[in-house]
XYZ file of N, CA and C in Angstrom:
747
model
N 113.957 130.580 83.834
C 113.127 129.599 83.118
C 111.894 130.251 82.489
N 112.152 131.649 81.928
C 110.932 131.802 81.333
C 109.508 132.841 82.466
N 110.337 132.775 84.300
C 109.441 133.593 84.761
C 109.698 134.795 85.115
N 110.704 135.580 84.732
C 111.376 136.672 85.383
C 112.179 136.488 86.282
N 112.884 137.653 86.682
C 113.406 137.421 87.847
C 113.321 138.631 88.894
N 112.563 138.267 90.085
C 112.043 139.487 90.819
C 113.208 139.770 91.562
N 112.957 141.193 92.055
C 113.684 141.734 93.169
C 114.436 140.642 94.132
N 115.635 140.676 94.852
C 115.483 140.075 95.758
C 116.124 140.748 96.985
N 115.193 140.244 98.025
C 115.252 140.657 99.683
C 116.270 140.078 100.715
N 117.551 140.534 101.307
C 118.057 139.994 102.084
C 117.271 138.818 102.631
N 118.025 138.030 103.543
C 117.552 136.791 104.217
C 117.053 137.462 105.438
N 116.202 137.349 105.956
C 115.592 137.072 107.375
C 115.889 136.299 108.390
N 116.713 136.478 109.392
C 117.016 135.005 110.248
C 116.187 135.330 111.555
N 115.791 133.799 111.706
C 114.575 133.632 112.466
C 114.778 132.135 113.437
N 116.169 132.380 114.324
C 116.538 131.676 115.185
C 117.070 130.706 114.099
N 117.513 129.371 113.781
C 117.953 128.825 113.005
C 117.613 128.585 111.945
N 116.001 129.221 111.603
C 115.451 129.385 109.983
C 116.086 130.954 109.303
N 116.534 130.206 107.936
C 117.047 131.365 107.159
C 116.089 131.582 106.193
N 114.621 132.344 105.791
C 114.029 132.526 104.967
C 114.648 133.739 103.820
N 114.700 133.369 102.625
C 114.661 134.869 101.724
C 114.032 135.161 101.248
N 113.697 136.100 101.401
C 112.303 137.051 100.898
C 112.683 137.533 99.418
N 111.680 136.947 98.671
C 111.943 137.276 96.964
C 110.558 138.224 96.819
N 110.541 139.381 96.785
C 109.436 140.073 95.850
C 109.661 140.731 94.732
N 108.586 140.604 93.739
C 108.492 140.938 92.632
C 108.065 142.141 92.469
N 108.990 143.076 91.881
C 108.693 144.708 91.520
C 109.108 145.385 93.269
N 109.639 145.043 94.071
C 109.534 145.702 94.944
C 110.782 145.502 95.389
N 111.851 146.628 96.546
C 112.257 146.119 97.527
C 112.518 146.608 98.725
N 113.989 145.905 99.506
C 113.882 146.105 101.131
C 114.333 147.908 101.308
N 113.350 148.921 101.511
C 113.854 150.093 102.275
C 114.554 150.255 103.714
N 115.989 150.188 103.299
C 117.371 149.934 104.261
C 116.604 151.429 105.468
N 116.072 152.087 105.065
C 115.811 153.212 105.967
C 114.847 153.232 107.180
N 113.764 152.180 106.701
C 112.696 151.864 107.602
C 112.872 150.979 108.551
N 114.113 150.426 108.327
C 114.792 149.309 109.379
C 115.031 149.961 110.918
N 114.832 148.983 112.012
C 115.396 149.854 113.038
C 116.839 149.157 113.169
N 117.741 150.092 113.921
C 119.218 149.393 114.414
C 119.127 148.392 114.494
N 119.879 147.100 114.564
C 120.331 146.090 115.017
C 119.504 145.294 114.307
N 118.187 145.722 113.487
C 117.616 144.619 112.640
C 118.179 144.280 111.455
N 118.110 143.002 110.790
C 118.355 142.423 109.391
C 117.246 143.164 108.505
N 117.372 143.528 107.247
C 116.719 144.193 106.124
C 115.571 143.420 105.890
N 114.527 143.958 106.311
C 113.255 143.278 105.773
C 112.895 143.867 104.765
N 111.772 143.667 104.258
C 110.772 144.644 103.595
C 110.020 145.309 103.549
N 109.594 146.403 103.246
C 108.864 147.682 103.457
C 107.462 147.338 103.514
N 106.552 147.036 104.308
C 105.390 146.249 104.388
C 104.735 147.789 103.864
N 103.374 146.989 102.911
C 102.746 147.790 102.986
C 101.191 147.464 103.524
N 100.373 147.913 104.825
C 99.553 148.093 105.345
C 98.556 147.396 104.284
N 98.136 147.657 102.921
C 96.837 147.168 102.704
C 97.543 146.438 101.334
N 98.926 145.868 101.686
C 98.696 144.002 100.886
C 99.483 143.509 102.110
N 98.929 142.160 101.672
C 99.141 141.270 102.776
C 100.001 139.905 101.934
N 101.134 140.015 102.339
C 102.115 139.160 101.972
C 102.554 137.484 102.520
N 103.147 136.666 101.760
C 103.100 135.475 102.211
C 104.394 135.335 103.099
N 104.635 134.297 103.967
C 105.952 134.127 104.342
C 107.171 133.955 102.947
N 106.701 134.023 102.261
C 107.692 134.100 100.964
C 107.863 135.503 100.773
N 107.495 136.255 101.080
C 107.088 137.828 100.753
C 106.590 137.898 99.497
N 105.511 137.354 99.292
C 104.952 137.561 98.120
C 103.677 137.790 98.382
N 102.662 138.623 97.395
C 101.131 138.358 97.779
C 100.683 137.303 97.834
N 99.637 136.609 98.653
C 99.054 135.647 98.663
C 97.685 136.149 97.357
N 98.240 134.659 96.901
C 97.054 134.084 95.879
C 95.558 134.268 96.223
N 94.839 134.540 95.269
C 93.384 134.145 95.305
C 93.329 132.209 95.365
N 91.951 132.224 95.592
C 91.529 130.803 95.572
C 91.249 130.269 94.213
N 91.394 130.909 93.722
C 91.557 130.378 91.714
C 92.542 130.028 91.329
N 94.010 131.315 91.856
C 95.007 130.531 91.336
C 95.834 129.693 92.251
N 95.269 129.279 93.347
C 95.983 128.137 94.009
C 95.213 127.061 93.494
N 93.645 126.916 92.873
C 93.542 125.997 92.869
C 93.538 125.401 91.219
N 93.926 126.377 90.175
C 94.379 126.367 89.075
C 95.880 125.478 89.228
N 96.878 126.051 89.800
C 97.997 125.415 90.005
C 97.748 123.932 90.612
N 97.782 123.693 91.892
C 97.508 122.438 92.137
C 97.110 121.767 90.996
N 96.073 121.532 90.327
C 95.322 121.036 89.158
C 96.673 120.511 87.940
N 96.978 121.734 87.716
C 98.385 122.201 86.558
C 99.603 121.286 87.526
N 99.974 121.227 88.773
C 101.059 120.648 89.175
C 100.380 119.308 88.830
N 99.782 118.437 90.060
C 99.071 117.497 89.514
C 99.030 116.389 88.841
N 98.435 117.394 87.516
C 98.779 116.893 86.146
C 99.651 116.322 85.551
N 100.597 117.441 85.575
C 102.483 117.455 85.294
C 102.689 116.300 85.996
N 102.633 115.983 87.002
C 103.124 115.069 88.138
C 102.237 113.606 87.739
N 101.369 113.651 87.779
C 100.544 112.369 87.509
C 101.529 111.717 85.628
N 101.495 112.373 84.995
C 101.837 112.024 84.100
C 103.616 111.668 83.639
N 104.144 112.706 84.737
C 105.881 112.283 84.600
C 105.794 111.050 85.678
N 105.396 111.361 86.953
C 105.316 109.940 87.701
C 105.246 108.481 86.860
N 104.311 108.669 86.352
C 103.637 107.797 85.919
C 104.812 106.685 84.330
N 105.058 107.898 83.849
C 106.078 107.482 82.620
C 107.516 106.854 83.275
N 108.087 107.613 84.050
C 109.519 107.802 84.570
C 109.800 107.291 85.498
N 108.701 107.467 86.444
C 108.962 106.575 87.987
C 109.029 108.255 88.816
N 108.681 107.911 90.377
C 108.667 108.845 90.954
C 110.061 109.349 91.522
N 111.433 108.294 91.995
C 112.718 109.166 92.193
C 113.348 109.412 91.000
N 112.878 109.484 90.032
C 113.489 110.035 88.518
C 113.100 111.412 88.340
N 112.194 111.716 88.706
C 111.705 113.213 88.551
C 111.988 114.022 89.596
N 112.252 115.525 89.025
C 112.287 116.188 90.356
C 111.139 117.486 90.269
N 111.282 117.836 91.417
C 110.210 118.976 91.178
C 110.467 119.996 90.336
N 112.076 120.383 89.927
C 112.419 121.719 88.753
C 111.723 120.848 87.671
N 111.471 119.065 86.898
C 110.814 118.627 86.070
C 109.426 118.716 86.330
N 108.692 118.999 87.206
C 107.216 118.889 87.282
C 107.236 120.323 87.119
N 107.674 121.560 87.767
C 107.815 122.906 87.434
C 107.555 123.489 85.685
N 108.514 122.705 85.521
C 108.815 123.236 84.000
C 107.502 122.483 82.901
N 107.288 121.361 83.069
C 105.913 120.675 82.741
C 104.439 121.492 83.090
N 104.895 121.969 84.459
C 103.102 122.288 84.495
C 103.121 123.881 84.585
N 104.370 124.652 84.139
C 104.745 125.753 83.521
C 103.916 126.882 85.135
N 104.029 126.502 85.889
C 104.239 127.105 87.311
C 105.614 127.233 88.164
N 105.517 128.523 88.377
C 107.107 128.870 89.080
C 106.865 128.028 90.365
N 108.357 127.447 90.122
C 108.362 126.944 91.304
C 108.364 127.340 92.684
N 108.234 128.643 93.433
C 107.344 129.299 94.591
C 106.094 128.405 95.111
N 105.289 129.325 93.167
C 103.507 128.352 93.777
C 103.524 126.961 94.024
N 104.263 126.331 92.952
C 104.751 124.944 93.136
C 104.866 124.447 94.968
N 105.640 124.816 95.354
C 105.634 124.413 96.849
C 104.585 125.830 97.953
N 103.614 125.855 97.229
C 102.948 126.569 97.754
C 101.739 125.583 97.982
N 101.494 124.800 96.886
C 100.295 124.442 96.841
C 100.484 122.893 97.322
N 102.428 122.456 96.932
C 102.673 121.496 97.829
C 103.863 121.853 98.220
N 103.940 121.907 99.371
C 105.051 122.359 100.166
C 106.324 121.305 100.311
N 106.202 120.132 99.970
C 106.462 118.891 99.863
C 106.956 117.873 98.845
N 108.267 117.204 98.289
C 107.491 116.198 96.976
C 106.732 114.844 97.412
N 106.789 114.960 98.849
C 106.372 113.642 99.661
C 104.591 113.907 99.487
N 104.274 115.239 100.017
C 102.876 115.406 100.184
C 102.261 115.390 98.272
N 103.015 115.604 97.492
C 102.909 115.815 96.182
C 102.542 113.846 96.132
N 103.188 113.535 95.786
C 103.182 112.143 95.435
C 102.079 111.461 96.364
N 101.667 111.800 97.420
C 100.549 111.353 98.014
C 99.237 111.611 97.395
N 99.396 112.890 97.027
C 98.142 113.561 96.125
C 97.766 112.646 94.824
N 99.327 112.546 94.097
C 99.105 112.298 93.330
C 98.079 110.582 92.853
N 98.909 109.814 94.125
C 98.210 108.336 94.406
C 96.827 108.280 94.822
N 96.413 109.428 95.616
C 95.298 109.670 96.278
C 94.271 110.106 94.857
N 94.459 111.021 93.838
C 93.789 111.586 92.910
C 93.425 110.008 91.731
N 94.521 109.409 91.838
C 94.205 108.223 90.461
C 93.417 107.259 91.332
N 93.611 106.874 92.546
C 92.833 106.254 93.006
C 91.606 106.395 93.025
N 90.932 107.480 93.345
C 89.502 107.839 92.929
C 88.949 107.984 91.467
N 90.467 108.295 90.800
C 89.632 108.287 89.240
C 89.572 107.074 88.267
N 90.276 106.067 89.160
C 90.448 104.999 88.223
C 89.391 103.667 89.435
N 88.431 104.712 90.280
C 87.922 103.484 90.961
C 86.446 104.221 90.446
N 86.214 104.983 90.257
C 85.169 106.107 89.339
C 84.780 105.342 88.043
N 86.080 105.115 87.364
C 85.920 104.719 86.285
C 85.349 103.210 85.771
N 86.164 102.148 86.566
C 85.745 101.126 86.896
C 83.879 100.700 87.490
N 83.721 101.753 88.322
C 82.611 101.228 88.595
C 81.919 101.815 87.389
N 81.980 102.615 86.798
C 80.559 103.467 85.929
C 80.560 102.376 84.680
N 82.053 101.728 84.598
C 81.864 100.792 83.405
C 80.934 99.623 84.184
N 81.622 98.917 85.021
C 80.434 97.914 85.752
C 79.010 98.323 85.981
N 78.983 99.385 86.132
C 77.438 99.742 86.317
C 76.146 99.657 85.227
N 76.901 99.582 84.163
C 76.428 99.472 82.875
C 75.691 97.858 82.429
N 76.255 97.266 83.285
C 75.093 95.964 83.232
C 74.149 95.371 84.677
N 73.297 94.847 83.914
C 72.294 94.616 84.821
C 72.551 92.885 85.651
N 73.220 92.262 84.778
C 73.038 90.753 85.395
C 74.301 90.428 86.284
N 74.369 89.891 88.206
C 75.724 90.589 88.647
C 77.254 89.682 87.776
N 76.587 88.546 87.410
C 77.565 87.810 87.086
C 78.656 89.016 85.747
N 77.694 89.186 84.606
C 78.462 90.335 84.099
C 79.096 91.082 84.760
N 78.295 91.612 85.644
C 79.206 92.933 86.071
C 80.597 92.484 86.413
N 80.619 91.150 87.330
C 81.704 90.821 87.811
C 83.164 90.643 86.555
N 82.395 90.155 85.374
C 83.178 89.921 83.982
C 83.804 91.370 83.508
N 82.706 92.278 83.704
C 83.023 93.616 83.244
C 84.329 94.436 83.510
N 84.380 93.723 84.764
C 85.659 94.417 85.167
C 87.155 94.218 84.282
N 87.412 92.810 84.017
C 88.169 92.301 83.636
C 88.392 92.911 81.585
N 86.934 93.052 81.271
C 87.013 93.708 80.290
C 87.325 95.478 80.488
N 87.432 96.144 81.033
C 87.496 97.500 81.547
C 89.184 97.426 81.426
N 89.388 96.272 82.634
C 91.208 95.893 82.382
C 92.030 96.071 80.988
N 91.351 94.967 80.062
C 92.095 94.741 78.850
C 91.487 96.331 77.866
N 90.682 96.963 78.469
C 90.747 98.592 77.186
C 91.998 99.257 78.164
N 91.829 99.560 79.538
C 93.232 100.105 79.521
C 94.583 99.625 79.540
N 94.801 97.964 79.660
C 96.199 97.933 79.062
C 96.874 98.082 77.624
N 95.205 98.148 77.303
C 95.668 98.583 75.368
C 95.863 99.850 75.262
N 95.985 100.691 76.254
C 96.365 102.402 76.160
C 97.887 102.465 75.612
N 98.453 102.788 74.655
C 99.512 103.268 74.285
C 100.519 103.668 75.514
N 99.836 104.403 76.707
C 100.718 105.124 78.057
C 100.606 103.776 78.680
N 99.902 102.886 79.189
C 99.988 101.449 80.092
C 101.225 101.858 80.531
N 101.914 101.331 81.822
C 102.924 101.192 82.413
C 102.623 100.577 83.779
N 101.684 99.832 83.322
C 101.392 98.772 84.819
C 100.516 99.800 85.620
N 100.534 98.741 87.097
C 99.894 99.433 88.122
C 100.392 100.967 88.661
N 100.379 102.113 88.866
C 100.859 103.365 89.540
C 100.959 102.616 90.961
N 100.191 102.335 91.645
C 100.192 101.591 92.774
C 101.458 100.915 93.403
N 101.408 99.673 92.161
C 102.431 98.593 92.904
C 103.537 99.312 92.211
N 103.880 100.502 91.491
C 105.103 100.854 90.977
C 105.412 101.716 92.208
N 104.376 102.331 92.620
C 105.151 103.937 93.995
C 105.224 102.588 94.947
N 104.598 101.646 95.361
C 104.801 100.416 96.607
C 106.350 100.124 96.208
N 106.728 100.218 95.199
C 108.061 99.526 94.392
C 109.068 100.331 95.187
N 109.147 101.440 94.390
C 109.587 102.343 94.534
C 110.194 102.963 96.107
N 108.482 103.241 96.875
C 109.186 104.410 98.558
C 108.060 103.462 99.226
N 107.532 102.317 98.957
C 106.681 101.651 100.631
C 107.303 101.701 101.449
N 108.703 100.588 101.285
C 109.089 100.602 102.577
C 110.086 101.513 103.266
N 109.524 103.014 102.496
C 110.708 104.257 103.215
C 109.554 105.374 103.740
N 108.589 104.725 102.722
C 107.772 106.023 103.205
C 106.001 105.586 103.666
N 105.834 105.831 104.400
C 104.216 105.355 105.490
C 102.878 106.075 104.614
N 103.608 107.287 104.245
C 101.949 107.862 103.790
C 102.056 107.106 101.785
N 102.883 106.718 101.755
C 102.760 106.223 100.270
C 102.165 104.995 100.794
N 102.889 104.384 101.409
C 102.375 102.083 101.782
C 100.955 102.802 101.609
N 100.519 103.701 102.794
C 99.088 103.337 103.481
C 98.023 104.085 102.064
N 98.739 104.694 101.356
C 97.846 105.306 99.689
C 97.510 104.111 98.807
N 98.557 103.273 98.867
C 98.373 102.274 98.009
C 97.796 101.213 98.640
N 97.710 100.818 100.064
C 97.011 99.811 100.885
C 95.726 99.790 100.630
N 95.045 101.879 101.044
C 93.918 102.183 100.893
C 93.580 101.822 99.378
N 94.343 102.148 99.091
C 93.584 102.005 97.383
C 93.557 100.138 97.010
N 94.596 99.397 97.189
C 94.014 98.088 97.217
C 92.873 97.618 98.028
N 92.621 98.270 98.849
C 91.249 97.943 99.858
C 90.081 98.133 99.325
N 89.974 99.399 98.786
C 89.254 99.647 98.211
C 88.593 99.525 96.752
N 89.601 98.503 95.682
C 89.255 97.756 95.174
C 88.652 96.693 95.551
N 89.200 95.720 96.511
C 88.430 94.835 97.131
C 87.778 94.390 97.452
N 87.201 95.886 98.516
C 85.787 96.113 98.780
C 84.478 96.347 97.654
N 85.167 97.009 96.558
C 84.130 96.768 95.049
C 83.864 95.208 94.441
N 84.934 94.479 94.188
C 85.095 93.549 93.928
C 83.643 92.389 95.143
N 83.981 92.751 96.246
C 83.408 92.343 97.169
C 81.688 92.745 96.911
N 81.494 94.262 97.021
C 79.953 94.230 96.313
C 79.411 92.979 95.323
N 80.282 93.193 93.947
C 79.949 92.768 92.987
C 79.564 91.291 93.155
N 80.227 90.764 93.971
C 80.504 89.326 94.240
C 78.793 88.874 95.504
N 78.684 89.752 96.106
C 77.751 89.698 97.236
C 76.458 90.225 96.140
N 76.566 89.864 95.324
C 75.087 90.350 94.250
C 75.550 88.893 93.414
N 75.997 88.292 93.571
C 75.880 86.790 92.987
C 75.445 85.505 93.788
N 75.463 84.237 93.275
C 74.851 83.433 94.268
C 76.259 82.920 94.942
N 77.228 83.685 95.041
C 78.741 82.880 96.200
C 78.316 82.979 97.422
N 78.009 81.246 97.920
C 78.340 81.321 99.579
C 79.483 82.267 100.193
N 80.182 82.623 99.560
C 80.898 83.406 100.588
C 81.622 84.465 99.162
N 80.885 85.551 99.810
C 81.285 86.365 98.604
C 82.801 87.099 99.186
N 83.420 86.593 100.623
C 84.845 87.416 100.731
C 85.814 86.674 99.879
N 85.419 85.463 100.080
C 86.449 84.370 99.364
C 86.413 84.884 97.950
N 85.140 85.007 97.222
C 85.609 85.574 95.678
C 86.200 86.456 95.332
N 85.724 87.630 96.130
C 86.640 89.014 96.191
C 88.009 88.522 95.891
N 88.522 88.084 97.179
C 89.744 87.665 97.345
C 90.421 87.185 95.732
N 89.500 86.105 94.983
C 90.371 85.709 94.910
C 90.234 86.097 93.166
N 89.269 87.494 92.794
C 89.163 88.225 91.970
C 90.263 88.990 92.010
N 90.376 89.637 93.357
C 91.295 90.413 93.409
C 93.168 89.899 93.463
N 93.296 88.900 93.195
C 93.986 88.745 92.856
C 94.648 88.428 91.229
N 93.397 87.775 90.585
C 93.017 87.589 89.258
C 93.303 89.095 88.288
N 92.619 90.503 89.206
C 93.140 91.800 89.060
C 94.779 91.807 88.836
N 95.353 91.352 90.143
C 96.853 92.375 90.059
C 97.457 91.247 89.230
N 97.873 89.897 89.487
C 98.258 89.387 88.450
C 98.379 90.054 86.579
N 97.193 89.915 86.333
C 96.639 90.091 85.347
C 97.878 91.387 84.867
N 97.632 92.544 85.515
C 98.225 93.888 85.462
C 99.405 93.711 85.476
N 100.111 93.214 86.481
C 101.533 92.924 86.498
C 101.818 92.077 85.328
N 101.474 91.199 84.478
C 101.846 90.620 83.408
C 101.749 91.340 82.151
N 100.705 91.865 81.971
C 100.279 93.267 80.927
C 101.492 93.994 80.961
N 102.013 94.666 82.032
C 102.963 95.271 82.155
C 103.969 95.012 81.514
N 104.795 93.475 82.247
C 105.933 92.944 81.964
C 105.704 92.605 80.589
N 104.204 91.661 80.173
C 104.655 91.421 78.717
C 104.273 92.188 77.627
N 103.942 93.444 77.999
C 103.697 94.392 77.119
C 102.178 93.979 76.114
N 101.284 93.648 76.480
C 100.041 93.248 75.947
C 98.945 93.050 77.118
N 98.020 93.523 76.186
C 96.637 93.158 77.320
C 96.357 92.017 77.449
N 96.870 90.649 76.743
C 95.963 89.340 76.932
C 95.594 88.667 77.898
N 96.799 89.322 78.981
C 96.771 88.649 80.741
C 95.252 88.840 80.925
N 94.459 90.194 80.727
C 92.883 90.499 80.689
C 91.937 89.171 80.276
N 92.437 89.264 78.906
C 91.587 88.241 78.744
C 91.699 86.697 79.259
N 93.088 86.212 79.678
C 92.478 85.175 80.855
C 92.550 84.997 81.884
N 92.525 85.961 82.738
C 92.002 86.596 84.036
C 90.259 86.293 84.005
N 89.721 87.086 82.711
C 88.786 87.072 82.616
C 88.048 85.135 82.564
N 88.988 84.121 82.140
C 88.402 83.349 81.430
C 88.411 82.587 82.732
N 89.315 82.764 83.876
C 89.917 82.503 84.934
C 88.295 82.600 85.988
N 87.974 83.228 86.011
C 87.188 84.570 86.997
C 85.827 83.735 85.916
N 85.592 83.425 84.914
C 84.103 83.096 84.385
C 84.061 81.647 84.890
N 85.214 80.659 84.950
C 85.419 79.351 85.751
C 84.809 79.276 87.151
N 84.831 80.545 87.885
C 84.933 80.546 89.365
C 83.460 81.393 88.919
N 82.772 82.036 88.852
C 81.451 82.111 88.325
C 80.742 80.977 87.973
N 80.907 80.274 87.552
C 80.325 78.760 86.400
C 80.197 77.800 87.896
N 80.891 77.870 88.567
C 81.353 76.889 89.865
C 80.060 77.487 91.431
N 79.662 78.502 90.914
C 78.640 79.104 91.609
C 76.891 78.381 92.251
N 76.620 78.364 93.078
C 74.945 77.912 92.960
C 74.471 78.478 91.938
N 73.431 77.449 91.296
C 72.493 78.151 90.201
C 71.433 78.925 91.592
N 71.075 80.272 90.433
C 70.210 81.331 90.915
C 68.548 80.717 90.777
N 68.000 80.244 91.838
C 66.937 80.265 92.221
C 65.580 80.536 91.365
N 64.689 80.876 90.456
C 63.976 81.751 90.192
C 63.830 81.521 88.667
């Protein structure tokens, strides 16, 4: 695929693990072996090799890759669905041999966790810095809903990432449910600020029932291919504002 193709090292057996040792530019000296051993490789004293038999990376390019996998991954996930892709497709996308590839995730399970774990912070980042931008809380609370309808007008939209990987491996896989749990919680809990800076006797009940005004909203965007669900979510959510104690002062 474009990365060479290195040397390769007999297998190593290591009680019922069969590792093969692939190094690049180098290989196994059959001479340095003792009797009765399988062909390793000719270690050399001052490099220090991975269980892959390869040099281990600096901390730049593991954390260059990750970044570059990631990416690749956030964005095929995201288009395709996550059992549509495989890792030789995230490989070839984020133009890392696939070695570092499961170097940096050893896993496509721990991969796809990352990946839920990374949008979650950047799309709860994003959300607030737009809310933050007004001063009166009732706006802010509106703001959100406008934040909604600029990204379902994104050309890429494809609904929630969330409720699509919940779709998808919740109920096969624990560290995905509990990525997407955390990450609905943690909308919630924003939603919940915003709401506890207004005059609602009970600012859990609004949360609540903002946050539902949220996924709705998204899930229809999705299905009907338009942002307008935003805008009456929004008109939804200014009703339940309007229904509020007047502010004091």
């Amino acid at each position: 695929m474009g990365y060479g193709r290195p040397a390769t090292v007999p297998a190593v057996h290591s009680g019922s693990l069969c590792i093969s040792r692939t190094v690049e530019g180098r290989t196994a000296n059959p001479a340095t072996r003792s009797p009765g051993r399988p062909v390793t490789e000719d270690y050399d004293e001052e490099r220090t090799f991975s269980w892959m038999g390869e040099k281990m990376p600096d901390m730049d390019t593991v954390t260059d890759d990750r970044a570059q996998v990631l990416d690749a991954a956030d964005s095929l996930f995201y288009d395709h669905g996550i059992q549509a892709v495989g890792m030789d497709r995230i490989r070839d996308t984020a133009r890392v041999p696939l070695k570092r590839l499961y170097r940096v995730f050893p896993s496509k399970a721990e991969l796809v966790e990352a990946y839920l774990r990374r949008r979650d912070v950047r799309a709860r980042e994003a959300l607030r810095a737009h809310t933050d931008r007004y001063a009166v809380p009732e706006e802010r609370v509106l703001a959100v809903f406008d934040w909604l309808h600029g990204w379902y007008s994104l050309p890429e939209f494809r609904g929630c990432p969330f409720s699509n990987a919940f779709g998808e491996l919740g109920r096969d896989s624990e560290p995905v449910a509990r990525a997407v749990r955390d990450h609905m919680t943690a909308v919630r809990d924003h939603l919940y600020t915003l709401a506890a800076e207004t005059t609602a006797p009970d600012p859990g009940s609004l949360a609540r029932q903002l946050h539902n005004l949220v996924a709705g909203a998204t899930m229809l965007a999705a299905i009907h291919d338009t942002p307008e669900s935003a805008l009456h979510a929004r008109e939804s959510a200014r009703i339940l504002l309007d229904a509020l104690p007047t502010r004091s002062g």
